[in-house]
Amino acid sequence: MDDEERFRQFVRDQWAPLLRTAYLLTGDRGTAEDLVQSALEKTHRRWARIDTPLIYVRRVMVNTATSWWRRRRAIEVPLVASDAVAGSDAYLQVEQRQQLLAALRRLPPRTQAILVLRYFEDLSEADTARVLGCSVGSVKSQASRGLARLRLDFAHEAPAQLQEDPC
């Protein structure tokens, strides 16, 4: 199989997992698709020289998402109040997932990338460090701080949910 066909097969096999990772990094399906396309385009240029394509693509995605986040940060629109407050409807699990994604998006890009790769993609600490080009200790400390911030975000939201929930 030639390089071009190997790349096509890689895209077919990895599109869904890469799209999921991109969504968790960006919080928007359209932006996630753009991120995967951009990362695959950058990967295709160097395909013949890449030893571990999945790690390479993930690293490109994290770096590109961070770059986009930095450029866009000044023009972001604040969340609508309904996005930040949990409703007292029967879809509590869906609401909590949305809150988690919103809290994840409020973290710094590097911490966000570590949590996505480590806990959503279920990579080991060593694999996460390899993808991000940092030490295992850095992954551990940033993951710990990121989880602490997420716990703090949910600790503040939990009392409001208990008061609103009539059950």
PDB file of C-alpha atoms in Angstrom:
ATOM      1  CA  MET A   1       0.000   0.000   0.000  1.00  0.00           C
ATOM      2  CA  ASP A   2       1.450   3.393  -0.967  1.00  0.00           C
ATOM      3  CA  ASP A   3       1.596   6.473   1.280  1.00  0.00           C
ATOM      4  CA  GLU A   4      -1.494   8.057  -0.231  1.00  0.00           C
ATOM      5  CA  GLU A   5      -3.616   4.964   0.361  1.00  0.00           C
ATOM      6  CA  ARG A   6      -2.237   4.548   3.912  1.00  0.00           C
ATOM      7  CA  PHE A   7      -3.237   8.148   4.642  1.00  0.00           C
ATOM      8  CA  ARG A   8      -6.754   7.587   3.261  1.00  0.00           C
ATOM      9  CA  GLN A   9      -7.118   4.469   5.398  1.00  0.00           C
ATOM     10  CA  PHE A  10      -5.878   6.372   8.455  1.00  0.00           C
ATOM     11  CA  VAL A  11      -8.479   9.099   7.886  1.00  0.00           C
ATOM     12  CA  ARG A  12     -11.264   6.523   7.455  1.00  0.00           C
ATOM     13  CA  ASP A  13     -10.250   4.688  10.646  1.00  0.00           C
ATOM     14  CA  GLN A  14      -9.571   7.704  12.844  1.00  0.00           C
ATOM     15  CA  TRP A  15     -12.107  10.313  11.707  1.00  0.00           C
ATOM     16  CA  ALA A  16     -14.695   9.639  14.445  1.00  0.00           C
ATOM     17  CA  PRO A  17     -12.221   9.493  17.376  1.00  0.00           C
ATOM     18  CA  LEU A  18     -10.428  12.602  16.104  1.00  0.00           C
ATOM     19  CA  LEU A  19     -13.729  14.451  15.689  1.00  0.00           C
ATOM     20  CA  ARG A  20     -14.721  13.544  19.257  1.00  0.00           C
ATOM     21  CA  THR A  21     -11.399  14.840  20.581  1.00  0.00           C
ATOM     22  CA  ALA A  22     -11.724  18.012  18.518  1.00  0.00           C
ATOM     23  CA  TYR A  23     -15.251  18.596  19.828  1.00  0.00           C
ATOM     24  CA  LEU A  24     -14.028  18.270  23.388  1.00  0.00           C
ATOM     25  CA  LEU A  25     -11.236  20.749  22.636  1.00  0.00           C
ATOM     26  CA  THR A  26     -13.454  23.313  20.894  1.00  0.00           C
ATOM     27  CA  GLY A  27     -16.990  22.806  22.202  1.00  0.00           C
ATOM     28  CA  ASP A  28     -18.535  23.273  18.769  1.00  0.00           C
ATOM     29  CA  ARG A  29     -19.192  20.628  16.125  1.00  0.00           C
ATOM     30  CA  GLY A  30     -18.467  22.877  13.148  1.00  0.00           C
ATOM     31  CA  THR A  31     -15.251  24.170  14.663  1.00  0.00           C
ATOM     32  CA  ALA A  32     -14.308  20.594  15.589  1.00  0.00           C
ATOM     33  CA  GLU A  33     -14.709  19.487  11.974  1.00  0.00           C
ATOM     34  CA  ASP A  34     -12.560  22.433  10.862  1.00  0.00           C
ATOM     35  CA  LEU A  35      -9.935  21.503  13.451  1.00  0.00           C
ATOM     36  CA  VAL A  36      -9.762  17.877  12.281  1.00  0.00           C
ATOM     37  CA  GLN A  37      -9.566  18.966   8.636  1.00  0.00           C
ATOM     38  CA  SER A  38      -6.795  21.428   9.431  1.00  0.00           C
ATOM     39  CA  ALA A  39      -4.844  18.866  11.455  1.00  0.00           C
ATOM     40  CA  LEU A  40      -5.195  16.224   8.743  1.00  0.00           C
ATOM     41  CA  GLU A  41      -4.068  18.713   6.116  1.00  0.00           C
ATOM     42  CA  LYS A  42      -0.944  19.515   8.140  1.00  0.00           C
ATOM     43  CA  THR A  43      -0.366  15.809   8.740  1.00  0.00           C
ATOM     44  CA  HIS A  44      -0.750  14.947   5.061  1.00  0.00           C
ATOM     45  CA  ARG A  45       2.084  17.335   4.165  1.00  0.00           C
ATOM     46  CA  ARG A  46       4.482  15.348   6.361  1.00  0.00           C
ATOM     47  CA  TRP A  47       2.871  11.913   6.099  1.00  0.00           C
ATOM     48  CA  ALA A  48       5.933  10.101   4.701  1.00  0.00           C
ATOM     49  CA  ARG A  49       8.096  11.269   7.651  1.00  0.00           C
ATOM     50  CA  ILE A  50       5.678  10.536  10.513  1.00  0.00           C
ATOM     51  CA  ASP A  51       6.336   7.473  12.668  1.00  0.00           C
ATOM     52  CA  THR A  52       3.272   7.659  14.933  1.00  0.00           C
ATOM     53  CA  PRO A  53       0.477   9.376  12.994  1.00  0.00           C
ATOM     54  CA  LEU A  54      -2.195   9.280  15.712  1.00  0.00           C
ATOM     55  CA  ILE A  55       0.069  10.987  18.241  1.00  0.00           C
ATOM     56  CA  TYR A  56       1.179  13.483  15.596  1.00  0.00           C
ATOM     57  CA  VAL A  57      -2.395  14.383  14.570  1.00  0.00           C
ATOM     58  CA  ARG A  58      -3.518  14.779  18.184  1.00  0.00           C
ATOM     59  CA  ARG A  59      -0.574  17.058  18.898  1.00  0.00           C
ATOM     60  CA  VAL A  60      -1.356  19.135  15.808  1.00  0.00           C
ATOM     61  CA  MET A  61      -4.998  19.361  16.930  1.00  0.00           C
ATOM     62  CA  VAL A  62      -4.043  20.532  20.427  1.00  0.00           C
ATOM     63  CA  ASN A  63      -1.582  23.104  19.078  1.00  0.00           C
ATOM     64  CA  THR A  64      -4.020  24.373  16.447  1.00  0.00           C
ATOM     65  CA  ALA A  65      -6.912  24.584  18.930  1.00  0.00           C
ATOM     66  CA  THR A  66      -4.675  26.510  21.333  1.00  0.00           C
ATOM     67  CA  SER A  67      -3.658  28.871  18.545  1.00  0.00           C
ATOM     68  CA  TRP A  68      -7.301  29.442  17.555  1.00  0.00           C
ATOM     69  CA  TRP A  69      -8.271  29.951  21.188  1.00  0.00           C
ATOM     70  CA  ARG A  70      -5.602  32.630  21.633  1.00  0.00           C
ATOM     71  CA  ARG A  71      -6.669  34.497  18.493  1.00  0.00           C
ATOM     72  CA  ARG A  72     -10.363  34.356  19.305  1.00  0.00           C
ATOM     73  CA  ARG A  73     -10.165  34.966  23.041  1.00  0.00           C
ATOM     74  CA  ALA A  74     -10.640  38.745  22.837  1.00  0.00           C
ATOM     75  CA  ILE A  75     -13.847  38.546  20.789  1.00  0.00           C
ATOM     76  CA  GLU A  76     -15.623  35.734  22.658  1.00  0.00           C
ATOM     77  CA  VAL A  77     -19.240  36.349  23.575  1.00  0.00           C
ATOM     78  CA  PRO A  78     -20.171  35.563  27.197  1.00  0.00           C
ATOM     79  CA  LEU A  79     -22.430  32.595  27.818  1.00  0.00           C
ATOM     80  CA  VAL A  80     -26.143  33.157  27.943  1.00  0.00           C
ATOM     81  CA  ALA A  81     -27.482  32.760  31.492  1.00  0.00           C
ATOM     82  CA  SER A  82     -29.462  29.680  30.411  1.00  0.00           C
ATOM     83  CA  ASP A  83     -26.215  27.978  29.332  1.00  0.00           C
ATOM     84  CA  ALA A  84     -24.630  28.367  32.753  1.00  0.00           C
ATOM     85  CA  VAL A  85     -27.550  27.429  35.013  1.00  0.00           C
ATOM     86  CA  ALA A  86     -28.876  23.888  35.299  1.00  0.00           C
ATOM     87  CA  GLY A  87     -32.564  23.432  34.749  1.00  0.00           C
ATOM     88  CA  SER A  88     -34.765  21.279  36.924  1.00  0.00           C
ATOM     89  CA  ASP A  89     -36.009  19.122  34.070  1.00  0.00           C
ATOM     90  CA  ALA A  90     -35.922  15.365  33.523  1.00  0.00           C
ATOM     91  CA  TYR A  91     -32.748  15.615  31.444  1.00  0.00           C
ATOM     92  CA  LEU A  92     -30.347  16.253  34.314  1.00  0.00           C
ATOM     93  CA  GLN A  93     -27.633  13.999  32.881  1.00  0.00           C
ATOM     94  CA  VAL A  94     -27.612  15.912  29.586  1.00  0.00           C
ATOM     95  CA  GLU A  95     -27.525  19.207  31.454  1.00  0.00           C
ATOM     96  CA  GLN A  96     -24.617  18.036  33.604  1.00  0.00           C
ATOM     97  CA  ARG A  97     -22.716  17.005  30.486  1.00  0.00           C
ATOM     98  CA  GLN A  98     -23.238  20.466  29.022  1.00  0.00           C
ATOM     99  CA  GLN A  99     -22.028  22.014  32.276  1.00  0.00           C
ATOM    100  CA  LEU A 100     -18.960  19.802  32.235  1.00  0.00           C
ATOM    101  CA  LEU A 101     -18.150  20.816  28.659  1.00  0.00           C
ATOM    102  CA  ALA A 102     -18.643  24.492  29.516  1.00  0.00           C
ATOM    103  CA  ALA A 103     -16.421  24.159  32.603  1.00  0.00           C
ATOM    104  CA  LEU A 104     -13.834  22.337  30.512  1.00  0.00           C
ATOM    105  CA  ARG A 105     -13.838  25.176  27.962  1.00  0.00           C
ATOM    106  CA  ARG A 106     -13.124  27.688  30.756  1.00  0.00           C
ATOM    107  CA  LEU A 107      -9.838  25.947  31.594  1.00  0.00           C
ATOM    108  CA  PRO A 108      -6.554  27.053  30.020  1.00  0.00           C
ATOM    109  CA  PRO A 109      -5.931  25.320  26.675  1.00  0.00           C
ATOM    110  CA  ARG A 110      -3.035  23.176  27.930  1.00  0.00           C
ATOM    111  CA  THR A 111      -4.995  21.933  30.963  1.00  0.00           C
ATOM    112  CA  GLN A 112      -8.026  21.346  28.768  1.00  0.00           C
ATOM    113  CA  ALA A 113      -5.939  19.310  26.330  1.00  0.00           C
ATOM    114  CA  ILE A 114      -4.484  17.204  29.140  1.00  0.00           C
ATOM    115  CA  LEU A 115      -7.913  16.426  30.604  1.00  0.00           C
ATOM    116  CA  VAL A 116      -9.390  15.594  27.186  1.00  0.00           C
ATOM    117  CA  LEU A 117      -6.535  13.294  26.213  1.00  0.00           C
ATOM    118  CA  ARG A 118      -6.147  11.722  29.653  1.00  0.00           C
ATOM    119  CA  TYR A 119      -9.762  11.167  30.715  1.00  0.00           C
ATOM    120  CA  PHE A 120     -11.971  11.459  27.632  1.00  0.00           C
ATOM    121  CA  GLU A 121      -9.576   9.715  25.229  1.00  0.00           C
ATOM    122  CA  ASP A 122      -8.343   7.415  28.021  1.00  0.00           C
ATOM    123  CA  LEU A 123      -4.665   7.844  27.195  1.00  0.00           C
ATOM    124  CA  SER A 124      -2.111   6.962  29.842  1.00  0.00           C
ATOM    125  CA  GLU A 125      -0.097   9.721  31.504  1.00  0.00           C
ATOM    126  CA  ALA A 126       2.931   8.699  29.446  1.00  0.00           C
ATOM    127  CA  ASP A 127       0.975   8.750  26.164  1.00  0.00           C
ATOM    128  CA  THR A 128      -0.560  12.116  27.015  1.00  0.00           C
ATOM    129  CA  ALA A 129       2.902  13.497  27.792  1.00  0.00           C
ATOM    130  CA  ARG A 130       4.192  12.123  24.482  1.00  0.00           C
ATOM    131  CA  VAL A 131       1.346  13.720  22.501  1.00  0.00           C
ATOM    132  CA  LEU A 132       1.853  17.095  24.174  1.00  0.00           C
ATOM    133  CA  GLY A 133       5.649  16.942  24.277  1.00  0.00           C
ATOM    134  CA  CYS A 134       5.936  17.451  28.024  1.00  0.00           C
ATOM    135  CA  SER A 135       6.924  15.440  31.089  1.00  0.00           C
ATOM    136  CA  VAL A 136       4.706  12.911  32.844  1.00  0.00           C
ATOM    137  CA  GLY A 137       4.985  15.039  35.994  1.00  0.00           C
ATOM    138  CA  SER A 138       3.592  18.020  34.101  1.00  0.00           C
ATOM    139  CA  VAL A 139       0.650  15.923  32.921  1.00  0.00           C
ATOM    140  CA  LYS A 140      -0.007  14.740  36.484  1.00  0.00           C
ATOM    141  CA  SER A 141       0.169  18.197  38.060  1.00  0.00           C
ATOM    142  CA  GLN A 142      -1.899  19.953  35.394  1.00  0.00           C
ATOM    143  CA  ALA A 143      -4.498  17.171  35.418  1.00  0.00           C
ATOM    144  CA  SER A 144      -4.721  17.449  39.195  1.00  0.00           C
ATOM    145  CA  ARG A 145      -5.181  21.224  39.051  1.00  0.00           C
ATOM    146  CA  GLY A 146      -7.690  20.958  36.219  1.00  0.00           C
ATOM    147  CA  LEU A 147      -9.770  18.355  38.051  1.00  0.00           C
ATOM    148  CA  ALA A 148      -9.690  20.504  41.185  1.00  0.00           C
ATOM    149  CA  ARG A 149     -11.046  23.473  39.195  1.00  0.00           C
ATOM    150  CA  LEU A 150     -13.780  21.316  37.686  1.00  0.00           C
ATOM    151  CA  ARG A 151     -14.734  20.031  41.150  1.00  0.00           C
ATOM    152  CA  LEU A 152     -14.851  23.604  42.405  1.00  0.00           C
ATOM    153  CA  ASP A 153     -17.091  24.650  39.495  1.00  0.00           C
ATOM    154  CA  PHE A 154     -19.480  21.793  40.209  1.00  0.00           C
ATOM    155  CA  ALA A 155     -19.404  22.389  43.979  1.00  0.00           C
ATOM    156  CA  HIS A 156     -20.716  25.924  43.373  1.00  0.00           C
ATOM    157  CA  GLU A 157     -23.457  24.689  41.031  1.00  0.00           C
ATOM    158  CA  ALA A 158     -24.612  21.724  43.158  1.00  0.00           C
ATOM    159  CA  PRO A 159     -26.441  23.701  45.903  1.00  0.00           C
ATOM    160  CA  ALA A 160     -28.485  25.591  43.311  1.00  0.00           C
ATOM    161  CA  GLN A 161     -29.516  22.303  41.697  1.00  0.00           C
ATOM    162  CA  LEU A 162     -30.589  20.835  45.014  1.00  0.00           C
ATOM    163  CA  GLN A 163     -32.738  23.878  45.821  1.00  0.00           C
ATOM    164  CA  GLU A 164     -34.448  23.880  42.411  1.00  0.00           C
ATOM    165  CA  ASP A 165     -35.050  20.129  42.197  1.00  0.00           C
ATOM    166  CA  PRO A 166     -38.429  19.293  43.806  1.00  0.00           C
ATOM    167  CA  CYS A 167     -37.715  15.522  43.964  1.00  0.00           C
TER     168      CYS A 167
END
